[in-house]
Amino acid sequence: MKPLPPGKEIFGDWKESPLWARDLAAPGDPAGALPVLPDQVLFLIAASAPVTGRLRDLSPGGRDRLFVVEAGSAALLRLSGALELGFPEVADAVLLGMRHALLEEMFESFRPGLESGVRRLVFAEGGCEPVMVRCHERIPGRIVTDLREAPVSGAARSFWYESQVKALLALLCFVPSDATGEFFCSRQKRLAISRVTKARAFLESHLEETLDLQAMAAAVGCSPFYLSRTFSATTGMTISQYVRKLRIEKAADLLVTGRYNVSEAAVEVGYQSLSHFSKAFQQVKGCLPSKYEAA
């Protein structure tokens, strides 16, 4: 019979849920251990006393490795390989797990303000050693208590836990400095402008092709979600609206040369449907392409 996971479930399923937490202060199987999942980032938060964690290497010839998290601190782990995480003793601690992709998406637009160790752990390859972070005073007390004793029930619990996790991440993972805050804001603006400029260049060079948000985000160097949000905030229009405007402006230029009819101009800028092209043209230019051509 396999040992049970350590502690007691607070919310979520450690194997299936993108976000979950377990209370290690609750008695459990002394031999309990969690197999390390390669797509997860773990947060071990020690409340009132130090916590000893044990990483067991399940590969042939592998050895156990112990690490200690001091009271009022947290260890962040992003591990790979055949490993199990266990705890030799019941501890006043909470273990939080998140899918790496979810955390990466949440932090994408906030990279400059993150603690350096957190930034490396989330956006680099991760490693075998835990990243130790000192907790804000509210985490071991109020937030850990609220995670253990949610004041809401039913459908509101999931919403509540998500808000508490975001509060925890905000207090745990960022550099708490006014000067850094100013630097962070200005750098964020520069980074956003740079990425939108790259996105525009990508769109102009792939104007006749079907919009591929994944490919564009990869070329720009950020997630599709972040790129869509940043592009809209910077330009005042969605990526799709911007592509439509670019295509129609180019089509209009082709029509006025007299060398292209409406159908040819539509195909030249990536439209396969003449009716879709005519509708888009009228929305952008205020008249049908046939009238524009005649003018």
mmCIF file of C-alpha atoms in Angstrom:
data_model
loop_
_atom_site.group_PDB
_atom_site.id
_atom_site.type_symbol
_atom_site.label_atom_id
_atom_site.label_comp_id
_atom_site.label_asym_id
_atom_site.label_seq_id
_atom_site.Cartn_x
_atom_site.Cartn_y
_atom_site.Cartn_z
ATOM 1 C CA MET A 1 0.000 0.000 0.000
ATOM 2 C CA LYS A 2 1.414 3.385 -1.021
ATOM 3 C CA PRO A 3 1.872 5.989 1.741
ATOM 4 C CA LEU A 4 -0.617 8.854 1.806
ATOM 5 C CA PRO A 5 0.434 12.420 0.953
ATOM 6 C CA PRO A 6 1.621 14.367 4.009
ATOM 7 C CA GLY A 7 -0.792 16.569 5.938
ATOM 8 C CA LYS A 8 -4.407 17.343 5.091
ATOM 9 C CA GLU A 9 -5.916 18.809 1.937
ATOM 10 C CA ILE A 10 -6.935 22.462 2.265
ATOM 11 C CA PHE A 11 -8.145 22.801 -1.306
ATOM 12 C CA GLY A 12 -7.447 21.277 -4.692
ATOM 13 C CA ASP A 13 -5.987 17.924 -5.670
ATOM 14 C CA TRP A 14 -2.176 17.844 -5.810
ATOM 15 C CA LYS A 15 -2.260 15.462 -8.790
ATOM 16 C CA GLU A 16 -4.971 17.116 -10.884
ATOM 17 C CA SER A 17 -5.587 20.730 -9.844
ATOM 18 C CA PRO A 18 -3.615 23.678 -11.280
ATOM 19 C CA LEU A 19 -3.659 25.193 -7.784
ATOM 20 C CA TRP A 20 -3.771 23.323 -4.467
ATOM 21 C CA ALA A 21 -2.673 23.490 -0.820
ATOM 22 C CA ARG A 22 -2.095 21.069 2.054
ATOM 23 C CA ASP A 23 -1.859 21.739 5.797
ATOM 24 C CA LEU A 24 1.239 20.016 7.170
ATOM 25 C CA ALA A 25 0.171 20.736 10.771
ATOM 26 C CA ALA A 26 -2.528 18.086 10.420
ATOM 27 C CA PRO A 27 -1.461 14.569 11.477
ATOM 28 C CA GLY A 28 -0.899 12.246 8.567
ATOM 29 C CA ASP A 29 1.067 9.226 7.435
ATOM 30 C CA PRO A 30 4.620 9.596 8.907
ATOM 31 C CA ALA A 31 5.954 8.016 5.739
ATOM 32 C CA GLY A 32 3.794 10.253 3.562
ATOM 33 C CA ALA A 33 5.391 11.783 0.493
ATOM 34 C CA LEU A 34 4.374 13.602 -2.660
ATOM 35 C CA PRO A 35 5.864 12.492 -5.964
ATOM 36 C CA VAL A 36 7.341 15.584 -7.606
ATOM 37 C CA LEU A 37 5.467 16.560 -10.765
ATOM 38 C CA PRO A 38 7.703 18.265 -13.357
ATOM 39 C CA ASP A 39 5.146 20.931 -14.281
ATOM 40 C CA GLN A 40 4.603 22.205 -10.726
ATOM 41 C CA VAL A 41 6.151 24.893 -8.541
ATOM 42 C CA LEU A 42 5.917 24.244 -4.793
ATOM 43 C CA PHE A 43 5.809 26.819 -1.987
ATOM 44 C CA LEU A 44 6.617 25.506 1.500
ATOM 45 C CA ILE A 45 5.678 28.155 4.081
ATOM 46 C CA ALA A 46 6.958 27.681 7.632
ATOM 47 C CA ALA A 47 4.733 29.514 10.120
ATOM 48 C CA SER A 48 5.803 29.385 13.785
ATOM 49 C CA ALA A 49 8.708 26.901 13.721
ATOM 50 C CA PRO A 50 11.390 25.588 11.357
ATOM 51 C CA VAL A 51 10.337 22.865 8.916
ATOM 52 C CA THR A 52 12.540 20.067 7.639
ATOM 53 C CA GLY A 53 11.819 18.790 4.155
ATOM 54 C CA ARG A 54 13.165 15.602 2.625
ATOM 55 C CA LEU A 55 13.754 15.095 -1.080
ATOM 56 C CA ARG A 56 14.044 11.422 -1.879
ATOM 57 C CA ASP A 57 15.761 10.501 -5.125
ATOM 58 C CA LEU A 58 13.973 7.433 -6.492
ATOM 59 C CA SER A 59 16.484 6.773 -9.254
ATOM 60 C CA PRO A 60 18.923 3.859 -8.816
ATOM 61 C CA GLY A 61 21.551 4.802 -6.254
ATOM 62 C CA GLY A 62 19.717 8.005 -5.376
ATOM 63 C CA ARG A 63 20.017 9.532 -1.907
ATOM 64 C CA ASP A 64 17.780 11.541 0.379
ATOM 65 C CA ARG A 65 18.496 15.257 0.743
ATOM 66 C CA LEU A 66 17.243 17.308 3.665
ATOM 67 C CA PHE A 67 16.604 21.050 3.701
ATOM 68 C CA VAL A 68 15.359 23.330 6.464
ATOM 69 C CA VAL A 69 12.984 26.278 6.133
ATOM 70 C CA GLU A 70 13.274 28.714 9.022
ATOM 71 C CA ALA A 71 10.174 29.986 10.833
ATOM 72 C CA GLY A 72 8.653 32.925 8.982
ATOM 73 C CA SER A 73 10.287 31.896 5.704
ATOM 74 C CA ALA A 74 9.313 29.989 2.590
ATOM 75 C CA ALA A 75 11.062 27.615 0.220
ATOM 76 C CA LEU A 76 10.182 27.659 -3.471
ATOM 77 C CA LEU A 77 10.886 24.472 -5.396
ATOM 78 C CA ARG A 78 10.738 23.665 -9.089
ATOM 79 C CA LEU A 79 12.125 20.181 -9.460
ATOM 80 C CA SER A 80 12.455 17.490 -12.066
ATOM 81 C CA GLY A 81 13.365 13.842 -12.071
ATOM 82 C CA ALA A 82 12.196 10.870 -10.024
ATOM 83 C CA LEU A 83 11.793 12.604 -6.671
ATOM 84 C CA GLU A 84 9.458 12.512 -3.693
ATOM 85 C CA LEU A 85 8.947 15.335 -1.204
ATOM 86 C CA GLY A 86 8.274 14.310 2.383
ATOM 87 C CA PHE A 87 8.444 15.684 5.905
ATOM 88 C CA PRO A 88 9.905 13.651 8.788
ATOM 89 C CA GLU A 89 7.694 15.394 11.351
ATOM 90 C CA VAL A 90 4.345 17.146 11.603
ATOM 91 C CA ALA A 91 5.052 20.852 11.029
ATOM 92 C CA ASP A 92 3.274 24.175 11.421
ATOM 93 C CA ALA A 93 3.472 24.798 7.702
ATOM 94 C CA VAL A 94 1.450 24.982 4.517
ATOM 95 C CA LEU A 95 2.499 23.429 1.213
ATOM 96 C CA LEU A 96 1.124 25.192 -1.852
ATOM 97 C CA GLY A 97 1.416 23.855 -5.389
ATOM 98 C CA MET A 98 0.842 25.592 -8.731
ATOM 99 C CA ARG A 99 1.207 24.567 -12.337
ATOM 100 C CA HIS A 100 4.357 26.177 -13.671
ATOM 101 C CA ALA A 101 2.570 27.457 -16.786
ATOM 102 C CA LEU A 102 -0.050 29.187 -14.630
ATOM 103 C CA LEU A 103 2.564 30.889 -12.446
ATOM 104 C CA GLU A 104 4.621 31.893 -15.480
ATOM 105 C CA GLU A 105 1.575 33.508 -17.076
ATOM 106 C CA MET A 106 0.660 35.334 -13.858
ATOM 107 C CA PHE A 107 4.192 36.727 -13.456
ATOM 108 C CA GLU A 108 5.002 37.410 -17.129
ATOM 109 C CA SER A 109 4.215 41.122 -17.052
ATOM 110 C CA PHE A 110 5.805 41.588 -13.605
ATOM 111 C CA ARG A 111 9.275 40.099 -14.196
ATOM 112 C CA PRO A 112 11.366 43.171 -13.254
ATOM 113 C CA GLY A 113 9.748 43.481 -9.825
ATOM 114 C CA LEU A 114 10.254 39.864 -8.773
ATOM 115 C CA GLU A 115 12.877 38.727 -6.298
ATOM 116 C CA SER A 116 15.857 37.586 -8.372
ATOM 117 C CA GLY A 117 15.712 34.009 -7.075
ATOM 118 C CA VAL A 118 11.999 33.799 -7.807
ATOM 119 C CA ARG A 119 12.495 35.199 -11.302
ATOM 120 C CA ARG A 120 15.189 32.626 -12.103
ATOM 121 C CA LEU A 121 13.112 29.777 -10.713
ATOM 122 C CA VAL A 122 9.995 30.699 -12.702
ATOM 123 C CA PHE A 123 11.518 31.750 -16.017
ATOM 124 C CA ALA A 124 14.706 29.664 -16.202
ATOM 125 C CA GLU A 125 15.029 25.915 -15.995
ATOM 126 C CA GLY A 126 14.632 25.595 -12.243
ATOM 127 C CA GLY A 127 17.036 23.470 -10.244
ATOM 128 C CA CYS A 128 17.547 21.028 -7.438
ATOM 129 C CA GLU A 129 18.030 23.580 -4.668
ATOM 130 C CA PRO A 130 15.102 25.365 -2.985
ATOM 131 C CA VAL A 131 14.932 29.150 -3.283
ATOM 132 C CA MET A 132 14.569 30.582 0.235
ATOM 133 C CA VAL A 133 12.521 33.750 0.714
ATOM 134 C CA ARG A 134 11.748 35.648 3.906
ATOM 135 C CA CYS A 135 7.985 35.975 4.416
ATOM 136 C CA HIS A 136 6.125 39.222 4.930
ATOM 137 C CA GLU A 137 4.778 39.300 8.500
ATOM 138 C CA ARG A 138 1.198 38.868 7.267
ATOM 139 C CA ILE A 139 1.907 35.496 5.630
ATOM 140 C CA PRO A 140 2.705 33.220 8.621
ATOM 141 C CA GLY A 141 -0.110 34.771 10.623
ATOM 142 C CA ARG A 142 -3.138 36.016 8.798
ATOM 143 C CA ILE A 143 -2.831 34.430 5.338
ATOM 144 C CA VAL A 144 -1.842 30.964 6.570
ATOM 145 C CA THR A 145 -4.656 31.116 9.144
ATOM 146 C CA ASP A 146 -7.162 32.200 6.503
ATOM 147 C CA LEU A 147 -6.082 29.369 4.212
ATOM 148 C CA ARG A 148 -6.693 26.895 7.021
ATOM 149 C CA GLU A 149 -9.980 28.447 8.119
ATOM 150 C CA ALA A 150 -11.794 29.905 5.114
ATOM 151 C CA PRO A 151 -14.628 32.209 6.247
ATOM 152 C CA VAL A 152 -16.788 31.276 3.248
ATOM 153 C CA SER A 153 -18.319 28.049 1.995
ATOM 154 C CA GLY A 154 -19.767 26.523 -1.138
ATOM 155 C CA ALA A 155 -18.879 27.951 -4.530
ATOM 156 C CA ALA A 156 -17.245 31.001 -2.925
ATOM 157 C CA ARG A 157 -14.436 28.898 -1.434
ATOM 158 C CA SER A 158 -12.557 28.499 -4.715
ATOM 159 C CA PHE A 159 -12.789 32.240 -5.344
ATOM 160 C CA TRP A 160 -11.609 32.921 -1.788
ATOM 161 C CA TYR A 161 -8.617 30.594 -1.996
ATOM 162 C CA GLU A 162 -7.539 32.054 -5.327
ATOM 163 C CA SER A 163 -7.574 35.569 -3.842
ATOM 164 C CA GLN A 164 -5.535 34.430 -0.831
ATOM 165 C CA VAL A 165 -2.945 32.752 -3.041
ATOM 166 C CA LYS A 166 -2.549 35.927 -5.098
ATOM 167 C CA ALA A 167 -2.122 37.957 -1.911
ATOM 168 C CA LEU A 168 0.490 35.473 -0.708
ATOM 169 C CA LEU A 169 2.411 35.664 -3.996
ATOM 170 C CA ALA A 170 2.312 39.466 -3.946
ATOM 171 C CA LEU A 171 3.811 39.552 -0.450
ATOM 172 C CA LEU A 172 6.282 36.716 -0.995
ATOM 173 C CA CYS A 173 7.721 37.077 -4.476
ATOM 174 C CA PHE A 174 8.315 40.782 -5.103
ATOM 175 C CA VAL A 175 11.054 43.224 -4.101
ATOM 176 C CA PRO A 176 9.446 45.553 -1.493
ATOM 177 C CA SER A 177 11.188 48.815 -2.402
ATOM 178 C CA ASP A 178 9.766 52.195 -3.429
ATOM 179 C CA ALA A 179 12.783 52.864 -5.609
ATOM 180 C CA THR A 180 12.436 49.468 -7.218
ATOM 181 C CA GLY A 181 8.746 50.174 -7.712
ATOM 182 C CA GLU A 182 9.519 53.296 -9.736
ATOM 183 C CA PHE A 183 12.140 51.422 -11.749
ATOM 184 C CA PHE A 184 9.699 48.558 -12.250
ATOM 185 C CA CYS A 185 6.968 50.846 -13.624
ATOM 186 C CA SER A 186 9.248 52.671 -16.062
ATOM 187 C CA ARG A 187 10.860 49.456 -17.210
ATOM 188 C CA GLN A 188 7.433 47.870 -17.637
ATOM 189 C CA LYS A 189 6.393 50.691 -19.954
ATOM 190 C CA ARG A 190 9.581 50.411 -22.008
ATOM 191 C CA LEU A 191 9.200 46.646 -22.217
ATOM 192 C CA ALA A 192 5.562 46.938 -23.290
ATOM 193 C CA ILE A 193 6.397 49.475 -26.022
ATOM 194 C CA SER A 194 9.268 47.304 -27.255
ATOM 195 C CA ARG A 195 7.087 44.218 -27.476
ATOM 196 C CA VAL A 196 4.256 46.034 -29.231
ATOM 197 C CA THR A 197 6.761 47.454 -31.736
ATOM 198 C CA LYS A 198 8.053 43.936 -32.428
ATOM 199 C CA ALA A 199 4.489 42.653 -32.732
ATOM 200 C CA ARG A 200 3.625 45.344 -35.286
ATOM 201 C CA ALA A 201 6.702 44.486 -37.335
ATOM 202 C CA PHE A 202 5.756 40.805 -37.224
ATOM 203 C CA LEU A 203 2.218 41.547 -38.387
ATOM 204 C CA GLU A 204 3.403 43.744 -41.247
ATOM 205 C CA SER A 205 5.787 41.066 -42.495
ATOM 206 C CA HIS A 206 3.129 38.325 -42.255
ATOM 207 C CA LEU A 207 0.164 40.377 -43.420
ATOM 208 C CA GLU A 208 -1.070 37.935 -46.074
ATOM 209 C CA GLU A 209 -0.926 34.959 -43.689
ATOM 210 C CA THR A 210 -3.513 33.733 -41.201
ATOM 211 C CA LEU A 211 -2.874 35.356 -37.827
ATOM 212 C CA ASP A 212 -0.837 32.969 -35.644
ATOM 213 C CA LEU A 213 -0.836 34.413 -32.129
ATOM 214 C CA GLN A 214 1.409 31.651 -30.757
ATOM 215 C CA ALA A 215 4.077 32.250 -33.392
ATOM 216 C CA MET A 216 3.929 36.013 -32.933
ATOM 217 C CA ALA A 217 4.192 35.731 -29.136
ATOM 218 C CA ALA A 218 7.209 33.437 -29.532
ATOM 219 C CA ALA A 219 8.858 35.930 -31.887
ATOM 220 C CA VAL A 220 8.181 38.799 -29.488
ATOM 221 C CA GLY A 221 9.289 36.809 -26.429
ATOM 222 C CA CYS A 222 6.238 36.647 -24.178
ATOM 223 C CA SER A 223 3.039 34.667 -23.653
ATOM 224 C CA PRO A 224 0.066 35.067 -26.047
ATOM 225 C CA PHE A 225 -2.149 36.200 -23.153
ATOM 226 C CA TYR A 226 0.292 38.919 -22.079
ATOM 227 C CA LEU A 227 0.897 40.053 -25.658
ATOM 228 C CA SER A 228 -2.840 40.393 -26.380
ATOM 229 C CA ARG A 229 -3.420 42.394 -23.210
ATOM 230 C CA THR A 230 -0.371 44.637 -23.687
ATOM 231 C CA PHE A 231 -1.105 45.262 -27.365
ATOM 232 C CA SER A 232 -4.668 46.370 -26.610
ATOM 233 C CA ALA A 233 -3.588 48.599 -23.724
ATOM 234 C CA THR A 234 -0.855 50.264 -25.809
ATOM 235 C CA THR A 235 -2.588 50.698 -29.182
ATOM 236 C CA GLY A 236 -6.226 50.987 -28.130
ATOM 237 C CA MET A 237 -7.266 48.132 -30.407
ATOM 238 C CA THR A 238 -7.087 44.359 -30.367
ATOM 239 C CA ILE A 239 -4.542 42.499 -32.467
ATOM 240 C CA SER A 240 -7.306 41.331 -34.822
ATOM 241 C CA GLN A 241 -8.559 44.902 -35.259
ATOM 242 C CA TYR A 242 -5.036 46.097 -35.975
ATOM 243 C CA VAL A 243 -4.477 43.348 -38.571
ATOM 244 C CA ARG A 244 -7.755 44.254 -40.265
ATOM 245 C CA LYS A 245 -6.740 47.925 -40.408
ATOM 246 C CA LEU A 246 -3.323 47.075 -41.868
ATOM 247 C CA ARG A 247 -4.839 44.828 -44.519
ATOM 248 C CA ILE A 248 -7.508 47.306 -45.562
ATOM 249 C CA GLU A 249 -5.040 50.199 -45.724
ATOM 250 C CA LYS A 250 -2.773 48.141 -47.966
ATOM 251 C CA ALA A 251 -5.727 47.025 -50.100
ATOM 252 C CA ALA A 252 -6.821 50.645 -50.506
ATOM 253 C CA ASP A 253 -3.333 51.577 -51.691
ATOM 254 C CA LEU A 254 -3.437 48.738 -54.224
ATOM 255 C CA LEU A 255 -6.843 49.811 -55.542
ATOM 256 C CA VAL A 256 -5.831 53.406 -56.180
ATOM 257 C CA THR A 257 -2.903 52.279 -58.340
ATOM 258 C CA GLY A 258 -5.438 50.982 -60.865
ATOM 259 C CA ARG A 259 -3.444 47.768 -61.323
ATOM 260 C CA TYR A 260 -5.658 45.670 -59.008
ATOM 261 C CA ASN A 261 -9.381 45.036 -59.048
ATOM 262 C CA VAL A 262 -11.320 44.347 -55.829
ATOM 263 C CA SER A 263 -10.863 40.551 -55.932
ATOM 264 C CA GLU A 264 -7.141 40.801 -56.613
ATOM 265 C CA ALA A 265 -6.609 43.321 -53.831
ATOM 266 C CA ALA A 266 -8.532 41.121 -51.389
ATOM 267 C CA VAL A 267 -6.369 38.080 -52.135
ATOM 268 C CA GLU A 268 -3.198 40.159 -52.021
ATOM 269 C CA VAL A 269 -3.839 41.153 -48.388
ATOM 270 C CA GLY A 270 -4.923 37.717 -47.197
ATOM 271 C CA TYR A 271 -8.707 37.647 -47.645
ATOM 272 C CA GLN A 272 -10.146 34.512 -49.240
ATOM 273 C CA SER A 273 -13.754 35.660 -48.960
ATOM 274 C CA LEU A 274 -14.766 38.675 -51.044
ATOM 275 C CA SER A 275 -17.799 39.335 -48.827
ATOM 276 C CA HIS A 276 -15.635 39.383 -45.687
ATOM 277 C CA PHE A 277 -13.209 41.717 -47.410
ATOM 278 C CA SER A 278 -15.981 44.083 -48.518
ATOM 279 C CA LYS A 279 -17.466 44.178 -45.016
ATOM 280 C CA ALA A 280 -14.090 44.858 -43.398
ATOM 281 C CA PHE A 281 -13.275 47.508 -45.997
ATOM 282 C CA GLN A 282 -16.521 49.359 -45.357
ATOM 283 C CA GLN A 283 -15.927 49.258 -41.589
ATOM 284 C CA VAL A 284 -12.457 50.775 -41.953
ATOM 285 C CA LYS A 285 -12.914 53.121 -44.931
ATOM 286 C CA GLY A 286 -16.623 53.906 -44.722
ATOM 287 C CA CYS A 287 -17.428 52.717 -48.237
ATOM 288 C CA LEU A 288 -17.372 49.549 -50.313
ATOM 289 C CA PRO A 289 -14.104 48.741 -52.109
ATOM 290 C CA SER A 290 -15.843 49.024 -55.482
ATOM 291 C CA LYS A 291 -16.774 52.637 -54.699
ATOM 292 C CA TYR A 292 -13.267 53.347 -53.419
ATOM 293 C CA GLU A 293 -11.831 51.840 -56.583
ATOM 294 C CA ALA A 294 -14.042 54.035 -58.725
ATOM 295 C CA ALA A 295 -13.142 57.119 -56.740
#
